[in-house]
Coordinates of N, CA and C and ligand atoms in Angstrom, one line a residue:
X4 N 89.7 27.8 -53.2 CA 91.4 28.3 -53.6 C 91.6 28.8 -52.2
X5 N 93.5 29.4 -52.5 CA 93.6 29.6 -51.8 C 93.6 30.9 -51.2
X6 N 94.1 31.8 -50.1 CA 93.6 33.4 -50.1 C 94.3 33.9 -51.5
X7 N 95.6 33.9 -51.6 CA 96.2 34.5 -52.9 C 96.6 33.5 -54.0
X8 N 95.2 33.0 -54.6 CA 95.3 31.9 -55.3 C 95.4 32.5 -57.1
X9 N 95.9 31.7 -57.8 CA 95.8 31.4 -59.3 C 95.1 30.4 -59.8
X10 N 94.6 30.2 -61.0 CA 94.4 29.4 -61.7 C 95.0 28.1 -62.2
X11 N 96.2 29.2 -62.9 CA 97.4 27.9 -63.4 C 98.9 28.1 -62.8
X12 N 99.6 26.6 -63.5 CA 100.8 27.1 -63.6 C 101.5 26.4 -64.9
X13 N 102.2 27.5 -65.1 CA 102.8 26.6 -66.0 C 104.6 26.7 -66.0
X14 N 104.7 25.5 -66.8 CA 106.2 24.7 -66.2 C 107.0 25.2 -68.2
X15 N 108.2 25.6 -67.8 CA 108.9 26.1 -69.2 C 110.2 25.8 -69.0
X16 N 111.0 26.4 -70.2 CA 112.6 26.2 -70.5 C 112.8 28.1 -70.4
X17 N 114.0 28.2 -69.5 CA 114.0 29.3 -69.6 C 114.6 30.3 -70.5
X18 N 114.9 29.2 -71.7 CA 115.3 30.0 -73.1 C 115.2 31.0 -72.8
X19 N 116.1 32.1 -73.2 CA 115.5 34.0 -73.4 C 114.9 33.6 -75.1
X20 N 115.0 32.8 -75.8 CA 114.2 33.3 -76.9 C 112.8 33.1 -77.0
X21 N 112.1 32.7 -75.6 CA 110.8 32.3 -76.3 C 110.2 33.2 -74.9
X22 N 110.4 34.4 -74.6 CA 110.0 35.1 -73.5 C 108.9 36.0 -74.4
X23 N 108.6 36.2 -75.3 CA 107.9 37.0 -75.8 C 106.9 36.7 -76.2
X24 N 107.2 35.4 -76.5 CA 106.3 33.9 -77.1 C 105.1 33.6 -75.8
X25 N 105.9 33.3 -74.6 CA 105.1 33.0 -73.7 C 104.1 34.2 -73.2
X26 N 104.6 35.2 -73.6 CA 103.6 36.3 -72.9 C 102.6 36.4 -73.7
X27 N 103.0 36.2 -75.0 CA 101.7 35.6 -76.1 C 101.1 34.5 -76.3
X28 N 101.6 33.6 -75.2 CA 100.2 32.0 -75.4 C 99.9 32.3 -73.8
X29 N 100.1 33.3 -72.6 CA 99.8 33.7 -71.5 C 98.4 34.2 -71.7
X30 N 98.6 35.1 -73.2 CA 97.2 36.0 -72.6 C 96.6 35.1 -74.2
X31 N 96.6 34.4 -74.8 CA 95.8 33.0 -75.5 C 95.4 32.6 -74.9
X32 N 96.1 32.0 -73.2 CA 95.2 31.3 -73.0 C 94.2 32.0 -71.3
X33 N 94.4 33.4 -71.9 CA 93.5 34.1 -71.0 C 94.1 34.2 -69.5
X34 N 95.2 34.3 -69.4 CA 96.2 33.7 -67.4 C 96.1 35.4 -67.5
X35 N 96.8 35.8 -68.6 CA 97.1 37.2 -67.8 C 96.5 37.8 -66.8
X36 N 95.1 38.4 -66.6 CA 94.2 38.8 -65.7 C 93.9 38.0 -64.5
X37 N 93.5 36.7 -64.8 CA 93.7 35.8 -63.9 C 94.6 35.1 -63.0
X38 N 96.4 35.4 -63.4 CA 97.3 35.0 -62.9 C 97.9 34.0 -63.4
X39 N 99.0 33.2 -63.4 CA 99.4 32.3 -63.7 C 101.0 32.4 -62.7
X40 N 101.1 31.0 -62.0 CA 102.8 31.0 -61.8 C 103.2 30.2 -62.8
X41 N 104.5 30.6 -62.3 CA 105.0 30.5 -63.6 C 106.7 29.7 -63.3
X42 N 106.9 28.7 -63.8 CA 108.4 27.6 -63.3 C 109.0 27.6 -64.5
X43 N 110.6 28.6 -64.8 CA 111.1 28.2 -65.5 C 112.3 28.3 -65.6
X44 N 112.6 26.6 -65.8 CA 113.6 25.7 -65.7 C 114.6 25.5 -66.9
X45 N 115.8 25.5 -67.0 CA 116.6 24.8 -68.5 C 116.1 23.9 -68.2
X46 N 115.8 23.3 -69.6 CA 114.8 21.5 -69.6 C 114.0 20.9 -68.7
X47 N 113.2 22.3 -68.2 CA 113.1 21.7 -67.0 C 111.2 20.2 -67.6
X48 N 111.0 19.9 -68.6 CA 110.0 19.3 -69.2 C 111.1 17.7 -69.2
X49 N 112.1 17.5 -69.9 CA 113.3 16.6 -69.7 C 113.7 16.0 -68.6
X50 N 114.2 17.2 -67.4 CA 114.3 16.8 -66.2 C 112.5 16.2 -65.3
X51 N 111.8 16.4 -66.0 CA 110.7 15.5 -65.6 C 110.3 14.4 -65.7
X52 N 110.9 13.8 -67.3 CA 110.3 12.3 -67.9 C 111.6 12.2 -67.5
X53 N 113.0 12.3 -67.8 CA 114.2 11.6 -67.7 C 115.2 12.5 -67.1
X54 N 114.8 12.7 -65.6 CA 115.9 13.6 -65.4 C 117.7 12.7 -65.2
X55 N 118.3 13.7 -65.5 CA 119.9 13.5 -65.1 C 120.1 12.9 -63.6
X56 N 119.4 14.1 -62.9 CA 119.7 13.3 -61.6 C 118.4 13.8 -60.9
X57 N 118.2 12.2 -60.4 CA 117.0 12.8 -59.6 C 116.1 14.1 -58.6
X58 N 117.6 14.7 -58.1 CA 116.9 15.6 -57.5 C 116.5 17.0 -58.8
X59 N 116.4 16.7 -60.2 CA 116.3 17.9 -60.6 C 114.6 17.6 -60.8
X60 N 114.0 16.2 -60.3 CA 112.5 16.1 -60.6 C 112.0 16.5 -59.4
X61 N 112.4 16.2 -58.2 CA 112.0 16.8 -57.0 C 112.2 18.1 -56.8
X62 N 112.5 18.6 -57.3 CA 112.9 20.1 -57.3 C 111.5 20.6 -58.2
X63 N 111.3 20.3 -59.3 CA 110.2 20.7 -60.1 C 108.8 20.1 -59.5
X64 N 108.6 18.8 -58.9 CA 107.2 18.3 -58.3 C 107.4 19.4 -57.0
X65 N 108.4 19.5 -56.5 CA 108.3 20.2 -55.3 C 107.5 22.2 -55.3
X66 N 108.2 22.4 -56.7 CA 107.5 23.6 -56.9 C 105.7 23.4 -57.4
X67 N 105.6 22.4 -58.4 CA 104.6 22.7 -58.3 C 103.6 21.8 -57.7
X68 N 103.9 21.5 -56.3 CA 103.1 21.2 -54.7 C 102.8 22.8 -54.4
X69 N 104.0 23.6 -54.5 CA 103.6 24.7 -53.9 C 102.0 25.7 -54.4
X70 N 102.6 25.4 -56.1 CA 101.2 26.2 -56.2 C 100.1 25.2 -56.2
X71 N 99.8 24.3 -56.1 CA 98.8 23.2 -55.6 C 98.8 23.8 -54.1
X72 N 99.5 23.9 -53.6 CA 99.0 24.0 -52.0 C 98.7 25.8 -51.9
X73 N 99.4 26.3 -52.0 CA 99.7 27.5 -51.5 C 98.8 28.7 -52.0
X74 N 98.8 28.2 -53.6 CA 97.9 29.1 -54.5 C 96.6 28.9 -55.3
X75 N 96.3 27.4 -54.9 CA 95.3 26.7 -55.3 C 95.3 26.3 -56.5
X76 N 96.0 25.9 -57.3 CA 96.3 26.1 -59.0 C 95.9 24.9 -58.9
X77 N 94.7 24.3 -60.2 CA 94.4 22.8 -60.5 C 94.6 23.5 -62.4
X78 N 95.3 23.6 -62.6 CA 95.3 23.3 -64.1 C 97.4 23.3 -64.1
X79 N 98.1 22.7 -64.7 CA 98.8 22.8 -64.8 C 99.4 22.4 -66.4
X80 N 100.1 23.6 -66.4 CA 100.8 23.7 -68.1 C 102.0 23.2 -68.3
X81 N 102.2 22.5 -69.5 CA 103.6 21.8 -69.4 C 103.9 22.0 -70.8
X82 N 104.7 22.6 -71.1 CA 105.6 23.5 -72.6 C 107.0 22.7 -72.8
X83 N 107.3 22.2 -73.9 CA 108.2 22.2 -74.3 C 108.9 22.9 -75.6
X84 N 109.7 22.9 -76.3 CA 110.0 24.2 -76.7 C 111.0 23.5 -78.2
X85 N 111.0 24.0 -79.4 CA 112.0 23.9 -80.4 C 113.3 24.2 -79.8
X86 N 114.0 23.5 -80.4 CA 115.5 23.8 -80.1 C 116.2 23.6 -79.0
X87 N 115.1 23.7 -77.8 CA 116.1 23.0 -76.4 C 117.8 22.6 -76.2
X88 N 118.4 23.6 -75.6 CA 119.5 23.2 -75.3 C 119.8 21.5 -74.5
X89 N 118.6 21.4 -73.8 CA 118.4 20.3 -72.7 C 118.8 19.1 -73.8
X90 N 118.1 18.9 -75.0 CA 117.8 18.0 -76.3 C 119.5 18.0 -76.8
X91 N 120.1 18.7 -76.3 CA 121.6 18.1 -77.3 C 122.4 19.7 -78.1
X92 N 122.4 19.5 -79.2 CA 123.4 20.3 -80.1 C 122.2 21.8 -80.3
X93 N 122.4 22.3 -80.3 CA 121.8 23.6 -81.2 C 121.7 23.3 -82.1
X94 N 120.7 22.8 -82.6 CA 120.7 22.7 -84.7 C 119.8 23.0 -85.2
X95 N 118.7 24.3 -84.3 CA 117.8 24.8 -85.0 C 116.6 24.4 -85.1
X96 N 116.4 23.4 -86.8 CA 115.7 22.9 -87.1 C 116.2 21.7 -86.5
X97 N 115.4 20.9 -85.8 CA 115.4 19.7 -84.9 C 114.4 18.7 -86.0
X98 N 115.4 17.3 -85.3 CA 115.7 16.5 -86.7 C 114.0 16.1 -86.4
X99 N 113.1 14.6 -87.1 CA 111.8 14.3 -86.8 C 111.9 13.6 -85.6
X100 N 113.8 12.7 -85.4 CA 113.7 12.0 -84.0 C 113.2 13.1 -82.9
X101 N 114.4 14.0 -82.7 CA 113.8 14.9 -81.8 C 112.5 15.5 -81.1
X102 N 111.6 15.9 -82.6 CA 110.3 16.0 -82.2 C 109.5 15.3 -81.6
X103 N 109.8 14.5 -81.4 CA 108.9 13.0 -81.4 C 109.7 12.2 -79.9
X104 N 110.9 12.6 -79.9 CA 111.0 12.5 -78.5 C 111.1 14.1 -77.1
X105 N 110.6 15.1 -77.7 CA 109.7 16.6 -77.1 C 108.7 15.6 -76.8
X106 N 107.7 15.1 -78.0 CA 106.4 14.5 -77.6 C 106.3 13.6 -76.7
X107 N 107.3 12.6 -76.6 CA 107.4 11.1 -75.9 C 107.7 12.4 -74.2
X108 N 108.2 13.1 -74.2 CA 108.8 13.5 -73.2 C 107.3 14.1 -72.1
X109 N 106.8 15.2 -72.8 CA 105.8 15.8 -72.6 C 104.2 14.7 -72.5
X110 N 104.3 13.5 -72.8 CA 103.5 12.6 -72.0 C 104.2 12.0 -70.8
X111 N 105.3 11.7 -70.6 CA 105.9 11.1 -69.9 C 105.7 12.2 -68.4
X112 N 105.9 13.7 -68.7 CA 106.0 14.6 -67.7 C 104.2 14.5 -67.1
X113 N 103.8 14.3 -68.0 CA 102.3 14.3 -67.9 C 101.8 13.8 -67.2
X114 N 102.1 12.1 -67.5 CA 101.8 10.8 -66.5 C 102.0 11.2 -64.9
X115 N 103.5 11.5 -65.1 CA 104.0 11.8 -64.1 C 103.5 12.6 -62.8
X116 N 103.0 13.9 -63.8 CA 102.4 14.7 -62.6 C 101.1 14.1 -62.0
X117 N 100.6 14.0 -62.9 CA 99.0 13.5 -62.6 C 99.4 12.0 -61.7
X118 N 100.0 11.7 -61.3 CA 100.5 10.6 -60.1 C 100.3 10.9 -59.0
X119 N 101.1 12.5 -58.9 CA 100.9 12.9 -57.7 C 100.4 14.2 -57.6
X120 N 99.5 14.4 -58.5 CA 98.2 15.4 -58.4 C 97.1 15.2 -59.6
X121 N 96.1 14.5 -58.5 CA 94.8 13.7 -59.5 C 93.6 14.4 -59.7
X122 N 93.9 15.7 -58.9 CA 93.0 16.6 -59.3 C 92.8 18.0 -60.6
X123 N 93.7 18.0 -61.3 CA 94.2 18.8 -62.1 C 94.1 18.8 -63.6
X124 N 94.2 19.8 -63.8 CA 94.3 19.5 -65.5 C 95.6 19.9 -65.9
X125 N 95.8 19.2 -67.2 CA 97.6 18.6 -67.5 C 97.1 19.4 -68.8
X126 N 97.7 20.6 -69.3 CA 97.8 20.7 -70.7 C 99.1 20.9 -71.3
X127 N 99.8 20.2 -72.2 CA 100.9 20.0 -73.0 C 100.9 20.3 -74.2
X128 N 101.9 21.4 -73.9 CA 101.8 21.9 -75.8 C 103.3 21.9 -76.1
X129 N 104.1 22.3 -77.2 CA 105.0 22.1 -77.9 C 105.0 23.5 -78.9
X130 N 106.1 24.3 -78.3 CA 106.1 25.7 -78.3 C 107.8 25.7 -79.7
X131 N 107.3 26.1 -80.8 CA 107.8 26.5 -81.5 C 108.4 28.0 -81.7
X132 N 110.0 28.2 -82.4 CA 111.1 28.9 -82.0 C 109.7 30.3 -82.5
X133 N 109.5 30.2 -83.7 CA 108.2 31.0 -84.3 C 107.6 31.4 -83.4
X134 N 106.9 31.2 -82.2 CA 106.0 31.4 -81.1 C 104.7 30.4 -81.0
X135 N 104.6 29.8 -82.5 CA 103.1 28.8 -82.3 C 103.3 27.8 -81.4
X136 N 102.4 27.9 -80.7 CA 102.3 26.9 -79.8 C 101.5 25.9 -80.0
X137 N 101.9 24.3 -80.1 CA 100.8 23.5 -80.3 C 100.6 22.5 -79.9
X138 N 99.3 22.5 -79.0 CA 98.7 21.2 -78.2 C 98.8 19.8 -78.4
X139 N 100.2 19.2 -77.5 CA 100.5 18.0 -78.1 C 99.0 16.9 -76.8
X140 N 98.6 15.9 -77.4 CA 98.0 15.1 -76.5 C 98.1 14.0 -76.0
Ligands
ZN230 ZN1 115.1 24.8 -73.5

Protein backbone atom coordinates (compact mmCIF):
# COMPACT_ATOMS: atom_id res chain seq x y z
CA UNK A 1 0.00 0.00 0.00
CA UNK A 2 1.14 3.54 -0.71
CA UNK A 3 2.66 5.75 1.96
CA UNK A 4 -0.67 7.35 2.66
CA UNK A 5 -3.00 4.67 1.49
CA UNK A 6 -6.64 3.81 1.93
CA UNK A 7 -8.71 0.75 1.26
CA UNK A 8 -11.40 1.80 -1.15
CA UNK A 9 -12.59 4.36 -3.64
CA UNK A 10 -16.25 5.19 -4.22
CA UNK A 11 -17.61 6.57 -7.46
CA UNK A 12 -20.87 8.30 -6.84
CA UNK A 13 -23.19 11.06 -8.03
CA UNK A 14 -22.98 14.61 -6.69
CA UNK A 15 -26.70 14.65 -5.83
CA UNK A 16 -27.19 16.48 -2.51
CA UNK A 17 -30.12 14.28 -1.53
CA UNK A 18 -27.80 11.34 -0.92
CA UNK A 19 -25.15 12.92 1.31
CA UNK A 20 -26.50 11.35 4.50
CA UNK A 21 -27.06 8.02 2.79
CA UNK A 22 -23.49 7.96 1.57
CA UNK A 23 -22.23 8.64 5.09
CA UNK A 24 -24.33 5.72 6.34
CA UNK A 25 -23.09 3.52 3.54
CA UNK A 26 -19.46 4.27 4.41
CA UNK A 27 -20.18 3.32 8.01
CA UNK A 28 -21.92 0.09 6.96
CA UNK A 29 -18.97 -0.88 4.78
CA UNK A 30 -16.61 -0.08 7.65
CA UNK A 31 -14.81 2.49 5.54
CA UNK A 32 -15.02 5.43 7.94
CA UNK A 33 -12.00 4.54 10.02
CA UNK A 34 -9.94 3.03 7.21
CA UNK A 35 -10.89 5.84 4.91
CA UNK A 36 -11.96 5.91 1.33
CA UNK A 37 -11.42 8.15 -1.62
CA UNK A 38 -14.71 9.53 -2.90
CA UNK A 39 -15.23 10.67 -6.46
CA UNK A 40 -18.49 12.59 -6.70
CA UNK A 41 -19.46 13.64 -10.20
CA UNK A 42 -22.94 14.19 -11.63
CA UNK A 43 -24.09 10.99 -13.32
CA UNK A 44 -20.68 9.38 -12.83
CA UNK A 45 -21.75 5.80 -13.57
CA UNK A 46 -23.56 6.87 -16.72
CA UNK A 47 -20.41 8.68 -17.84
CA UNK A 48 -18.43 5.46 -17.39
CA UNK A 49 -21.02 3.26 -19.08
CA UNK A 50 -22.30 5.46 -21.89
CA UNK A 51 -20.51 8.83 -21.89
CA UNK A 52 -21.97 11.68 -23.90
CA UNK A 53 -18.42 12.97 -24.17
CA UNK A 54 -15.48 10.56 -24.07
CA UNK A 55 -13.53 13.06 -21.95
CA UNK A 56 -15.98 12.49 -19.08
CA UNK A 57 -15.11 8.79 -19.04
CA UNK A 58 -11.39 9.48 -19.36
CA UNK A 59 -11.53 11.93 -16.46
CA UNK A 60 -13.19 9.37 -14.19
CA UNK A 61 -10.72 6.65 -15.15
CA UNK A 62 -7.88 9.06 -14.40
CA UNK A 63 -9.34 9.78 -10.95
CA UNK A 64 -9.58 6.04 -10.31
CA UNK A 65 -5.98 5.71 -11.38
CA UNK A 66 -4.97 8.32 -8.81
CA UNK A 67 -6.69 6.30 -6.10
CA UNK A 68 -5.05 3.13 -7.40
CA UNK A 69 -1.53 4.52 -7.77
CA UNK A 70 -1.27 7.16 -5.08
CA UNK A 71 -3.40 5.59 -2.35
CA UNK A 72 -2.96 1.91 -3.18
CA UNK A 73 -6.72 1.42 -3.45
CA UNK A 74 -7.73 -2.08 -4.52
CA UNK A 75 -11.49 -1.90 -3.92
CA UNK A 76 -13.75 0.20 -6.11
CA UNK A 77 -17.38 0.87 -5.29
CA UNK A 78 -19.52 1.99 -8.21
CA UNK A 79 -22.84 3.45 -7.07
CA UNK A 80 -25.85 4.63 -9.02
CA UNK A 81 -28.97 6.06 -7.46
CA UNK A 82 -32.73 6.42 -7.82
CA UNK A 83 -34.04 9.47 -9.64
CA UNK A 84 -30.65 10.49 -10.99
CA UNK A 85 -30.94 13.63 -13.10
CA UNK A 86 -28.39 12.23 -15.56
CA UNK A 87 -31.00 9.64 -16.56
CA UNK A 88 -33.65 12.08 -17.66
CA UNK A 89 -36.67 13.67 -16.12
CA UNK A 90 -36.87 14.12 -12.40
CA UNK A 91 -39.80 11.82 -12.00
CA UNK A 92 -38.90 10.55 -8.49
CA UNK A 93 -40.47 7.13 -9.04
CA UNK A 94 -38.21 5.58 -11.66
CA UNK A 95 -39.86 3.37 -14.23
CA UNK A 96 -38.90 -0.30 -14.47
CA UNK A 97 -37.10 0.58 -17.69
CA UNK A 98 -35.05 3.26 -15.95
CA UNK A 99 -34.18 0.92 -13.09
CA UNK A 100 -33.06 -1.67 -15.65
CA UNK A 101 -30.86 0.96 -17.31
CA UNK A 102 -29.21 1.74 -13.97
CA UNK A 103 -28.35 -1.93 -13.53
CA UNK A 104 -27.06 -2.31 -17.07
CA UNK A 105 -24.91 0.79 -16.67
CA UNK A 106 -23.48 -0.53 -13.41
CA UNK A 107 -22.52 -3.76 -15.15
CA UNK A 108 -21.00 -1.89 -18.11
CA UNK A 109 -19.09 0.43 -15.77
CA UNK A 110 -17.78 -2.58 -13.82
CA UNK A 111 -16.57 -4.25 -17.02
CA UNK A 112 -14.87 -1.05 -18.15
CA UNK A 113 -13.13 -0.48 -14.81
CA UNK A 114 -12.09 -4.13 -14.63
CA UNK A 115 -10.50 -3.84 -18.07
CA UNK A 116 -8.30 -1.01 -16.77
CA UNK A 117 -7.53 -2.37 -13.29
CA UNK A 118 -7.17 -6.14 -13.28
CA UNK A 119 -6.28 -6.68 -9.63
CA UNK A 120 -9.11 -4.78 -7.95
CA UNK A 121 -12.36 -5.85 -6.36
CA UNK A 122 -15.36 -4.01 -7.76
CA UNK A 123 -18.66 -3.66 -5.95
CA UNK A 124 -21.70 -2.21 -7.68
CA UNK A 125 -24.61 -0.75 -5.75
CA UNK A 126 -27.88 0.97 -6.49
CA UNK A 127 -28.97 3.44 -3.82
CA UNK A 128 -32.60 4.32 -3.27
CA UNK A 129 -33.58 7.81 -2.16
CA UNK A 130 -34.65 6.18 1.09
CA UNK A 131 -30.94 5.50 1.68
CA UNK A 132 -31.19 1.76 1.20
CA UNK A 133 -28.21 0.45 -0.79
CA UNK A 134 -28.80 -2.63 -2.91
CA UNK A 135 -25.94 -4.76 -4.20
CA UNK A 136 -26.20 -5.23 -7.97
CA UNK A 137 -24.51 -8.42 -9.16
ZN1 LIG B 1 -27.41 11.53 -9.82
